[in-house]
Short mmCIF file of C-alpha atoms and ligand atoms in Angstrom, two decimals:
data_model
loop_
_atom_site.label_atom_id
_atom_site.label_comp_id
_atom_site.label_asym_id
_atom_site.label_seq_id
_atom_site.Cartn_x
_atom_site.Cartn_y
_atom_site.Cartn_z
CA MET A 1128 30.90 -5.91 34.11
CA THR A 1129 27.33 -4.66 34.43
CA PRO A 1130 25.87 -2.93 31.36
CA GLN A 1131 24.94 0.63 32.17
CA PRO A 1132 22.23 2.85 30.70
CA PRO A 1133 23.09 4.25 27.26
CA ALA A 1134 25.40 7.24 27.17
CA THR A 1135 22.76 9.39 25.44
CA PRO A 1136 20.02 10.29 27.89
CA ALA A 1137 16.47 10.44 26.55
CA ALA A 1138 16.12 14.13 25.71
CA SER A 1139 12.50 13.48 24.93
CA ARG A 1140 10.13 10.59 24.43
CA ILE A 1141 11.01 8.23 21.60
CA TYR A 1142 7.82 6.99 19.99
CA LEU A 1143 8.28 3.48 18.58
CA ASP A 1144 4.64 2.41 18.48
CA ASN A 1145 3.83 3.43 14.92
CA ALA A 1146 2.12 0.06 14.32
CA ALA A 1147 -0.61 1.20 16.75
CA THR A 1148 -0.91 4.66 15.20
CA SER A 1149 1.69 6.92 13.63
CA PHE A 1150 3.17 9.81 15.58
CA PRO A 1151 4.05 12.57 14.96
CA LYS A 1152 1.96 13.59 11.96
CA PRO A 1153 3.35 15.93 9.27
CA ARG A 1154 2.61 19.59 9.98
CA ALA A 1155 0.50 19.75 6.79
CA VAL A 1156 -1.98 17.28 8.34
CA LEU A 1157 -2.59 19.51 11.35
CA GLU A 1158 -2.77 22.62 9.15
CA ALA A 1159 -5.36 21.06 6.80
CA MET A 1160 -7.54 20.02 9.74
CA THR A 1161 -7.27 23.44 11.37
CA ASP A 1162 -8.10 25.18 8.09
CA TYR A 1163 -11.21 23.02 7.63
CA ALA A 1164 -12.32 23.61 11.23
CA ASN A 1165 -11.76 27.38 11.06
CA ARG A 1166 -12.95 28.13 7.57
CA LEU A 1167 -15.43 25.47 6.40
CA GLY A 1168 -16.91 23.25 9.10
CA ALA A 1169 -19.69 22.00 6.79
CA SER A 1170 -20.86 18.44 6.16
CA PRO A 1171 -19.66 17.27 2.73
CA GLY A 1172 -22.46 16.41 0.31
CA ARG A 1173 -25.12 17.73 2.66
CA GLY A 1174 -25.70 21.24 1.29
CA ALA A 1175 -25.44 23.31 -1.88
CA TYR A 1176 -23.67 26.28 -0.26
CA ALA A 1177 -20.01 27.00 -0.96
CA GLU A 1178 -18.61 25.59 2.31
CA ALA A 1179 -20.40 22.24 1.89
CA ARG A 1180 -19.33 22.05 -1.76
CA GLU A 1181 -15.69 22.78 -0.91
CA SER A 1182 -15.76 20.19 1.91
CA ALA A 1183 -17.08 17.60 -0.57
CA GLN A 1184 -14.35 18.57 -3.07
CA LEU A 1185 -11.66 18.14 -0.42
CA MET A 1186 -13.06 14.75 0.55
CA ASN A 1187 -13.11 13.62 -3.07
CA GLN A 1188 -9.57 14.90 -3.50
CA CYS A 1189 -8.61 12.46 -0.75
CA ARG A 1190 -10.18 9.59 -2.73
CA GLN A 1191 -8.13 10.66 -5.78
CA ARG A 1192 -4.89 10.89 -3.83
CA LEU A 1193 -5.45 7.43 -2.35
CA CYS A 1194 -6.04 5.99 -5.82
CA GLN A 1195 -2.83 7.64 -7.00
CA LEU A 1196 -0.96 5.98 -4.12
CA PHE A 1197 -2.09 2.39 -4.80
CA ASN A 1198 -3.01 2.63 -8.50
CA GLY A 1199 -6.77 2.40 -7.99
CA GLN A 1200 -8.91 2.94 -11.11
CA ASP A 1201 -11.97 4.67 -9.64
CA PRO A 1202 -11.84 7.18 -6.75
CA ASN A 1203 -15.58 6.61 -6.15
CA HIS A 1204 -14.68 3.07 -5.09
CA VAL A 1205 -12.76 4.41 -2.09
CA ILE A 1206 -15.19 3.94 0.82
CA PHE A 1207 -14.29 5.89 3.96
CA THR A 1208 -14.50 3.94 7.21
CA LEU A 1209 -13.67 4.42 10.89
CA ASN A 1210 -10.48 2.36 10.71
CA THR A 1211 -9.13 -0.87 9.18
CA SER A 1212 -11.36 -3.13 11.28
CA ASP A 1213 -14.44 -1.31 10.02
CA ALA A 1214 -13.22 -1.66 6.41
CA LEU A 1215 -12.48 -5.37 6.85
CA ASN A 1216 -15.91 -5.98 8.38
CA MET A 1217 -17.50 -4.26 5.39
CA ALA A 1218 -15.49 -6.40 2.96
CA ILE A 1219 -15.85 -9.72 4.79
CA ARG A 1220 -19.53 -9.45 5.72
CA GLY A 1221 -20.33 -7.80 2.40
CA ILE A 1222 -18.99 -10.82 0.47
CA ALA A 1223 -19.92 -13.64 2.89
CA LEU A 1224 -23.50 -12.48 3.44
CA ALA A 1225 -24.13 -12.17 -0.30
CA SER A 1226 -24.36 -15.95 -0.55
CA MET A 1227 -27.00 -16.69 2.09
CA THR A 1228 -28.49 -19.62 0.19
CA SER A 1229 -25.34 -21.52 -0.81
CA PRO A 1230 -22.36 -22.80 1.18
CA CYS A 1231 -19.65 -20.21 1.74
CA HIS A 1232 -16.03 -20.96 2.61
CA VAL A 1233 -13.46 -18.32 3.52
CA ILE A 1234 -9.67 -18.50 3.88
CA THR A 1235 -7.23 -16.56 6.04
CA THR A 1236 -3.93 -17.27 7.83
CA ASP A 1237 -2.62 -17.73 11.35
CA MET A 1238 -0.63 -14.49 11.01
CA ASP A 1239 -3.79 -12.45 10.59
CA HIS A 1240 -5.07 -9.86 13.05
CA ASN A 1241 -8.29 -10.16 15.07
CA SER A 1242 -9.86 -7.68 12.66
CA VAL A 1243 -9.99 -10.56 10.13
CA LEU A 1244 -10.11 -13.50 12.56
CA ARG A 1245 -13.00 -12.26 14.68
CA PRO A 1246 -15.39 -11.39 11.82
CA PHE A 1247 -14.62 -14.83 10.31
CA ASN A 1248 -15.24 -16.56 13.67
CA ALA A 1249 -18.44 -14.63 14.28
CA LEU A 1250 -19.80 -15.47 10.82
CA CYS A 1251 -19.01 -19.17 11.27
CA GLU A 1252 -20.78 -19.12 14.64
CA GLN A 1253 -23.81 -17.22 13.36
CA TYR A 1254 -24.35 -19.06 10.06
CA ALA A 1255 -24.12 -22.83 9.66
CA HIS A 1256 -23.42 -22.55 5.92
CA ILE A 1257 -20.26 -20.45 6.45
CA THR A 1258 -16.98 -22.30 7.15
CA GLN A 1259 -13.34 -21.20 7.23
CA THR A 1260 -9.78 -22.42 6.83
CA ARG A 1261 -6.96 -20.70 8.69
CA VAL A 1262 -3.72 -21.57 6.93
CA ALA A 1263 -0.62 -22.15 9.08
CA CYS A 1264 2.52 -20.03 8.56
CA ASP A 1265 6.22 -20.70 8.96
CA PRO A 1266 7.23 -20.39 12.65
CA GLN A 1267 10.63 -18.87 11.79
CA THR A 1268 9.57 -16.25 9.26
CA GLY A 1269 5.79 -15.94 9.69
CA LEU A 1270 5.45 -16.39 5.93
CA VAL A 1271 2.52 -18.26 4.39
CA ASP A 1272 3.26 -20.59 1.50
CA PRO A 1273 1.02 -19.56 -1.46
CA ASP A 1274 0.71 -23.28 -2.32
CA ASP A 1275 -0.96 -23.84 1.06
CA ILE A 1276 -3.52 -21.18 0.15
CA ARG A 1277 -4.10 -22.92 -3.18
CA ALA A 1278 -4.55 -26.25 -1.37
CA ALA A 1279 -7.14 -24.73 0.98
CA ILE A 1280 -9.42 -23.58 -1.87
CA LYS A 1281 -12.75 -25.42 -2.15
CA PRO A 1282 -15.35 -25.21 -4.92
CA HIS A 1283 -17.45 -22.90 -2.72
CA THR A 1284 -14.60 -20.63 -1.46
CA LYS A 1285 -15.98 -17.09 -1.67
CA LEU A 1286 -13.19 -15.00 -0.14
CA ILE A 1287 -9.47 -15.04 0.65
CA ALA A 1288 -8.52 -12.38 3.24
CA ILE A 1289 -4.89 -11.96 4.24
CA VAL A 1290 -2.73 -9.54 6.18
CA HIS A 1291 0.04 -7.93 4.11
CA GLY A 1292 2.44 -6.74 6.83
CA SER A 1293 2.34 -8.57 10.16
CA ASN A 1294 1.89 -6.29 13.16
CA VAL A 1295 3.78 -8.88 15.26
CA THR A 1296 6.85 -9.86 13.23
CA GLY A 1297 6.92 -7.32 10.38
CA THR A 1298 6.64 -10.23 7.90
CA LEU A 1299 5.44 -9.13 4.45
CA GLN A 1300 3.30 -11.83 2.86
CA PRO A 1301 3.63 -12.60 -0.88
CA ILE A 1302 0.30 -10.95 -1.72
CA ALA A 1303 0.88 -10.69 -5.48
CA GLN A 1304 1.34 -14.47 -5.70
CA ILE A 1305 -1.66 -15.20 -3.49
CA GLY A 1306 -3.71 -12.67 -5.46
CA ALA A 1307 -2.80 -14.44 -8.71
CA ILE A 1308 -4.05 -17.74 -7.24
CA ALA A 1309 -7.28 -16.08 -6.12
CA ARG A 1310 -7.74 -14.57 -9.60
CA GLU A 1311 -7.16 -17.97 -11.27
CA HIS A 1312 -10.07 -19.31 -9.21
CA ASP A 1313 -12.21 -16.17 -9.55
CA ILE A 1314 -12.24 -15.68 -5.78
CA PRO A 1315 -12.25 -12.10 -4.39
CA PHE A 1316 -8.96 -11.31 -2.64
CA ALA A 1317 -9.03 -8.95 0.36
CA VAL A 1318 -5.79 -7.51 1.73
CA ASP A 1319 -5.37 -6.06 5.23
CA ALA A 1320 -2.81 -3.34 4.53
CA ALA A 1321 -2.88 -1.92 8.07
CA GLN A 1322 0.89 -2.18 8.42
CA SER A 1323 1.97 -1.78 4.82
CA LEU A 1324 0.16 1.06 3.04
CA GLY A 1325 2.28 4.21 3.19
CA HIS A 1326 5.28 2.13 4.29
CA THR A 1327 5.93 0.02 1.20
CA PRO A 1328 4.61 0.23 -2.38
CA VAL A 1329 1.19 -1.42 -2.81
CA ASP A 1330 -0.32 -1.64 -6.30
CA ILE A 1331 -3.85 -2.94 -6.78
CA GLU A 1332 -3.02 -4.15 -10.31
CA ARG A 1333 0.40 -5.69 -9.74
CA ASP A 1334 -0.70 -7.31 -6.47
CA ASN A 1335 -4.03 -8.62 -7.85
CA ILE A 1336 -6.03 -7.06 -5.00
CA ASP A 1337 -9.83 -6.90 -5.13
CA LEU A 1338 -10.53 -5.36 -1.71
CA LEU A 1339 -7.93 -3.18 0.00
CA ALA A 1340 -8.56 -2.33 3.67
CA ALA A 1341 -6.30 0.23 5.34
CA PRO A 1342 -6.16 2.69 8.23
CA GLY A 1343 -5.81 6.39 7.63
CA HIS A 1344 -4.10 6.78 10.99
CA LYS A 1345 -1.02 4.56 10.65
CA GLY A 1346 1.22 4.58 7.55
CA LEU A 1347 -0.89 7.24 5.81
CA LEU A 1348 -0.23 9.68 8.67
CA GLY A 1349 -3.81 10.90 9.08
CA PRO A 1350 -5.64 11.18 12.41
CA LEU A 1351 -7.27 8.36 14.39
CA GLY A 1352 -10.84 7.65 13.31
CA THR A 1353 -9.98 7.34 9.61
CA GLY A 1354 -9.66 4.36 7.28
CA PHE A 1355 -11.02 3.09 3.99
CA LEU A 1356 -11.96 0.12 1.86
CA TYR A 1357 -11.14 0.20 -1.84
CA ILE A 1358 -13.45 -2.01 -3.89
CA ARG A 1359 -12.14 -3.02 -7.31
CA PRO A 1360 -14.79 -2.05 -9.89
CA GLY A 1361 -17.02 -5.09 -10.45
CA ILE A 1362 -16.44 -6.66 -7.02
CA GLU A 1363 -19.23 -4.54 -5.52
CA LYS A 1364 -21.68 -6.68 -7.54
CA ARG A 1365 -20.71 -9.63 -5.32
CA MET A 1366 -21.29 -7.67 -2.10
CA VAL A 1367 -24.24 -6.70 0.04
CA THR A 1368 -24.36 -3.59 2.20
CA THR A 1369 -24.00 -4.21 5.91
CA ARG A 1370 -25.44 -0.85 6.95
CA GLU A 1371 -27.76 1.61 5.30
CA GLY A 1372 -28.85 5.18 5.88
CA GLY A 1373 -28.84 8.76 4.66
CA THR A 1374 -26.37 9.69 1.96
CA GLY A 1375 -27.59 13.14 0.90
CA SER A 1376 -28.30 11.62 -2.55
CA ILE A 1377 -31.62 10.42 -4.09
CA SER A 1378 -33.21 11.07 -0.70
CA ASP A 1379 -36.72 10.59 -2.07
CA ARG A 1380 -36.11 6.85 -2.44
CA ASP A 1381 -36.59 4.30 0.34
CA VAL A 1382 -33.55 2.22 -0.57
CA GLN A 1383 -29.79 2.72 -0.53
CA PRO A 1384 -28.36 4.26 -3.76
CA ASP A 1385 -26.80 1.62 -6.01
CA PHE A 1386 -23.80 3.83 -6.98
CA LEU A 1387 -20.52 4.14 -5.11
CA PRO A 1388 -19.36 5.54 -2.79
CA ASP A 1389 -22.91 6.29 -1.51
CA ARG A 1390 -24.01 2.65 -1.53
CA PHE A 1391 -21.46 1.84 1.18
CA GLU A 1392 -21.18 5.25 2.93
CA PRO A 1393 -24.34 5.97 4.95
CA GLY A 1394 -24.27 8.85 7.44
CA SER A 1395 -22.25 12.04 7.83
CA HIS A 1396 -18.53 11.76 7.23
CA ASN A 1397 -15.57 12.36 9.50
CA ALA A 1398 -14.76 15.35 7.30
CA ILE A 1399 -12.03 16.83 9.50
CA GLY A 1400 -10.31 13.45 9.77
CA ILE A 1401 -10.55 12.72 6.04
CA ILE A 1402 -9.16 16.17 5.19
CA GLY A 1403 -6.24 15.50 7.56
CA LEU A 1404 -5.77 12.09 5.94
CA SER A 1405 -5.73 13.71 2.51
CA ALA A 1406 -2.83 15.94 3.58
CA GLY A 1407 -1.03 12.87 4.98
CA VAL A 1408 -1.41 11.02 1.67
CA GLN A 1409 -0.21 14.08 -0.27
CA TRP A 1410 2.85 14.26 2.02
CA ILE A 1411 3.61 10.62 1.16
CA LEU A 1412 3.10 11.23 -2.57
CA ASP A 1413 5.49 14.21 -2.37
CA GLN A 1414 8.14 12.22 -0.51
CA THR A 1415 7.37 9.14 -2.65
CA VAL A 1416 6.56 5.85 -0.97
CA GLU A 1417 9.68 4.35 -2.56
CA LYS A 1418 11.88 6.82 -0.66
CA LEU A 1419 10.02 6.23 2.59
CA TRP A 1420 10.40 2.47 2.10
CA GLU A 1421 14.16 2.93 1.58
CA HIS A 1422 14.30 4.85 4.86
CA GLU A 1423 12.38 2.09 6.67
CA LYS A 1424 14.68 -0.55 5.21
CA THR A 1425 17.71 1.42 6.42
CA LEU A 1426 16.23 1.51 9.94
CA THR A 1427 15.34 -2.20 9.75
CA ARG A 1428 18.85 -3.11 8.65
CA ALA A 1429 20.33 -1.04 11.50
CA MET A 1430 18.05 -2.76 14.03
CA ILE A 1431 18.97 -6.21 12.71
CA ASP A 1432 22.67 -5.35 12.78
CA ALA A 1433 22.40 -4.06 16.33
CA LEU A 1434 20.38 -7.01 17.65
CA SER A 1435 22.22 -9.80 15.94
CA GLY A 1436 25.65 -8.35 15.28
CA ASP A 1437 27.39 -5.83 17.49
CA TYR A 1438 25.61 -6.53 20.73
CA GLN A 1439 25.47 -10.32 20.86
CA LEU A 1440 22.92 -10.19 23.61
CA PRO A 1441 22.51 -13.82 24.59
CA GLY A 1442 19.08 -13.66 26.18
CA LEU A 1443 17.52 -11.52 23.44
CA THR A 1444 15.39 -12.96 20.65
CA TYR A 1445 13.69 -11.11 17.82
CA TYR A 1446 11.09 -12.88 15.75
CA GLY A 1447 10.14 -13.14 12.10
CA PRO A 1448 12.54 -12.87 9.14
CA GLN A 1449 16.10 -12.52 10.48
CA GLY A 1450 17.28 -10.54 7.45
CA ILE A 1451 15.95 -7.52 5.56
CA LYS A 1452 14.07 -9.72 3.03
CA ASN A 1453 10.28 -10.10 3.40
CA ARG A 1454 10.00 -7.73 6.33
CA GLY A 1455 9.28 -4.17 7.41
CA GLY A 1456 10.12 -2.12 10.48
CA VAL A 1457 8.11 -4.00 13.11
CA PHE A 1458 10.21 -5.91 15.68
CA SER A 1459 8.89 -8.28 18.32
CA ILE A 1460 11.45 -8.90 21.03
CA ARG A 1461 11.83 -11.02 24.16
CA ILE A 1462 14.62 -10.91 26.72
CA ASP A 1463 15.22 -13.84 29.06
CA GLY A 1464 14.56 -12.73 32.59
CA PHE A 1465 11.58 -10.58 31.64
CA ASP A 1466 8.74 -13.04 32.12
CA ALA A 1467 6.07 -10.47 31.31
CA PRO A 1468 6.85 -8.46 28.16
CA GLU A 1469 5.06 -5.52 29.81
CA THR A 1470 7.87 -5.32 32.37
CA LEU A 1471 10.35 -4.66 29.57
CA SER A 1472 8.06 -1.98 28.07
CA GLU A 1473 7.78 -0.34 31.50
CA GLN A 1474 11.54 -0.30 31.96
CA LEU A 1475 12.06 1.07 28.46
CA GLU A 1476 9.60 3.87 29.16
CA ASN A 1477 10.57 4.69 32.72
CA GLN A 1478 14.33 4.48 32.31
CA PHE A 1479 14.83 5.45 28.68
CA GLY A 1480 11.67 7.25 27.49
CA ILE A 1481 11.15 4.65 24.74
CA LEU A 1482 7.50 3.88 23.95
CA THR A 1483 6.75 0.33 22.80
CA ARG A 1484 3.76 -2.00 22.94
CA SER A 1485 3.77 -5.35 24.76
CA GLY A 1486 1.42 -8.33 24.78
CA ILE A 1487 -0.43 -10.34 22.15
CA HIS A 1488 -1.06 -7.39 19.77
CA CYS A 1489 -4.57 -8.60 18.79
CA ALA A 1490 -2.97 -11.46 16.86
CA PRO A 1491 -3.19 -14.58 19.06
CA HIS A 1492 -2.41 -17.13 16.36
CA ALA A 1493 0.55 -15.12 15.11
CA HIS A 1494 1.97 -15.42 18.62
CA ARG A 1495 1.15 -19.15 18.65
CA THR A 1496 2.98 -19.44 15.32
CA ILE A 1497 6.17 -17.91 16.70
CA ASN A 1498 5.70 -19.73 20.03
CA THR A 1499 5.30 -16.66 22.23
CA HIS A 1500 1.59 -16.93 23.06
CA HIS A 1501 2.13 -18.99 26.24
CA LEU A 1502 4.75 -16.42 27.34
CA GLY A 1503 2.28 -13.52 27.16
CA GLY A 1504 3.61 -12.29 23.81
CA THR A 1505 6.46 -9.93 23.04
CA THR A 1506 7.61 -6.33 23.29
CA ARG A 1507 7.12 -4.58 19.96
CA PHE A 1508 9.13 -1.74 18.40
CA SER A 1509 7.60 -0.23 15.27
CA PHE A 1510 9.09 2.47 13.07
CA GLY A 1511 7.62 5.39 11.15
CA PRO A 1512 8.91 7.97 8.67
CA PHE A 1513 10.18 10.23 11.46
CA THR A 1514 12.10 7.47 13.23
CA THR A 1515 15.84 8.11 12.96
CA LEU A 1516 18.95 5.95 12.96
CA GLN A 1517 19.81 7.63 16.24
CA ASP A 1518 16.52 6.33 17.71
CA ILE A 1519 17.45 2.80 16.61
CA GLN A 1520 20.94 3.07 18.10
CA TYR A 1521 19.53 4.46 21.33
CA SER A 1522 16.95 1.66 21.52
CA ALA A 1523 19.58 -0.99 20.93
CA ASP A 1524 21.73 0.56 23.66
CA ALA A 1525 18.74 0.60 25.99
CA LEU A 1526 17.96 -3.06 25.24
CA ALA A 1527 21.58 -3.95 25.92
CA ALA A 1528 21.29 -2.25 29.28
CA CYS A 1529 18.06 -4.14 30.05
CA VAL A 1530 19.62 -7.58 29.63
CA PRO A 1531 20.07 -9.01 33.14
CA PRO A 1532 23.80 -9.07 34.11
CA GLN A 1533 24.03 -12.86 34.49
CA THR A 1534 23.05 -13.37 30.85
CA SER A 1535 24.98 -10.49 29.36
CA ARG A 1536 27.91 -11.55 27.17
CA THR A 1537 29.39 -8.62 25.32
CA PRO A 1538 28.20 -5.13 26.21
CA HIS A 1539 28.16 -2.82 23.25
CA PRO A 1540 31.15 -0.44 23.05
CA SER A 1541 28.82 2.55 23.53
CA VAL A 1542 27.73 1.20 26.92
CA THR A 1543 30.24 2.37 29.50
CA SER A 1544 30.90 0.53 32.74
CA ALA A 1545 30.71 2.17 36.14
C1 PLP B 555 -2.37 -6.03 10.81
C2 PLP B 555 -3.48 -5.20 11.38
N1 PLP B 555 -4.71 -5.32 10.90
C3 PLP B 555 -5.73 -4.60 11.36
C4 PLP B 555 -5.56 -3.70 12.39
C5 PLP B 555 -6.71 -2.90 12.89
O1 PLP B 555 -6.51 -1.58 12.54
P1 PLP B 555 -7.50 -0.44 13.06
O2 PLP B 555 -7.10 -0.15 14.44
O3 PLP B 555 -7.27 0.68 12.10
O4 PLP B 555 -8.87 -1.00 12.99
C6 PLP B 555 -4.29 -3.53 12.93
C7 PLP B 555 -4.06 -2.58 14.04
O5 PLP B 555 -3.07 -2.53 14.67
C8 PLP B 555 -3.21 -4.29 12.41
O6 PLP B 555 -1.99 -4.16 12.89
#
């Protein structure tokens, strides 16, 4: 019996690439951006007239809302950036380049994204006194053992930078435990929250985070071109600036202001993007991140049940934690018979209107960890707040239909035969 396409035809496109950027955005995000563009249009902090002042107020409101979301103490320590990579570069280079005269050792993990790995590699190539340790993770779950982080610490370790949610397996690393180890050793702890902030509760205090890097355009539901770095008060004293320029403040002086956010925010802001981001963060605060996390866990549970329970698809593997524990709604999948993961993505799009992302996902060592690097990676499904249980069911039906007939064991009851 050959599995057939799912009974429910794709009425529209089903966007399951929220790990790349979230879509759709709440209506309030679009309305806030349109209102700014139509009514204000001024550069925040660059004029004393009402429109510039209101733009600056709206931008600062975004800093406050972000602090409310992750329990930050000082909104002026929210530094707006282009994206997560930009924020991580600021954190990593800011700390590593502050110790130009003494040896500097940095620690990350194999599950980390190129936005941590590449700055580390570049620094080690450019400066002989900078070295790194990349800690291995469990091939089944993707989890790092906090004791392995502890064991990697050297007397001259200056930074631990770790991804919270994996963009390959959905694994959530035990950041609070790792942060406690970093704190014990007085080492700044940077967290890449690209896949976690807005999805699951993150608390600077509880999780012992010193530097929080996040996108505005993924879990926070703002537009592309937004992101931020939160610097725990005091940590900025251990950092150098990696770029300087006009701030609209103390312009008579030749040097960068020493107060935040201006010290780390040279140049005009992406005001329209930040105002959209602010509306996205407010939407999350209104919904509550706890409720959104419950929704994501419901979707994750449904996906796990479909992939490992009802369907029993013999050639299908999903990676990372096999249960709901220690994971979010990011699923990397391979199906025997699809040598290139891109072929599966193409079939999912062309036949079923399902949008996924295939390949190495900018995380080569994560794919080495789960043993998919030599296969060209995986096909990734990633959920957002507007993903529904129906989308999950439809995707599981579509995957069942994609399994080549010779490997198919038990077609799902919803898949009818010709
Ligand atoms: C875990 C992780 N870190 C960092 C990034 C980089 O994010 P951005 O595109 O905002 O720079 C991504 C992007 O997908 C990611 O998944």
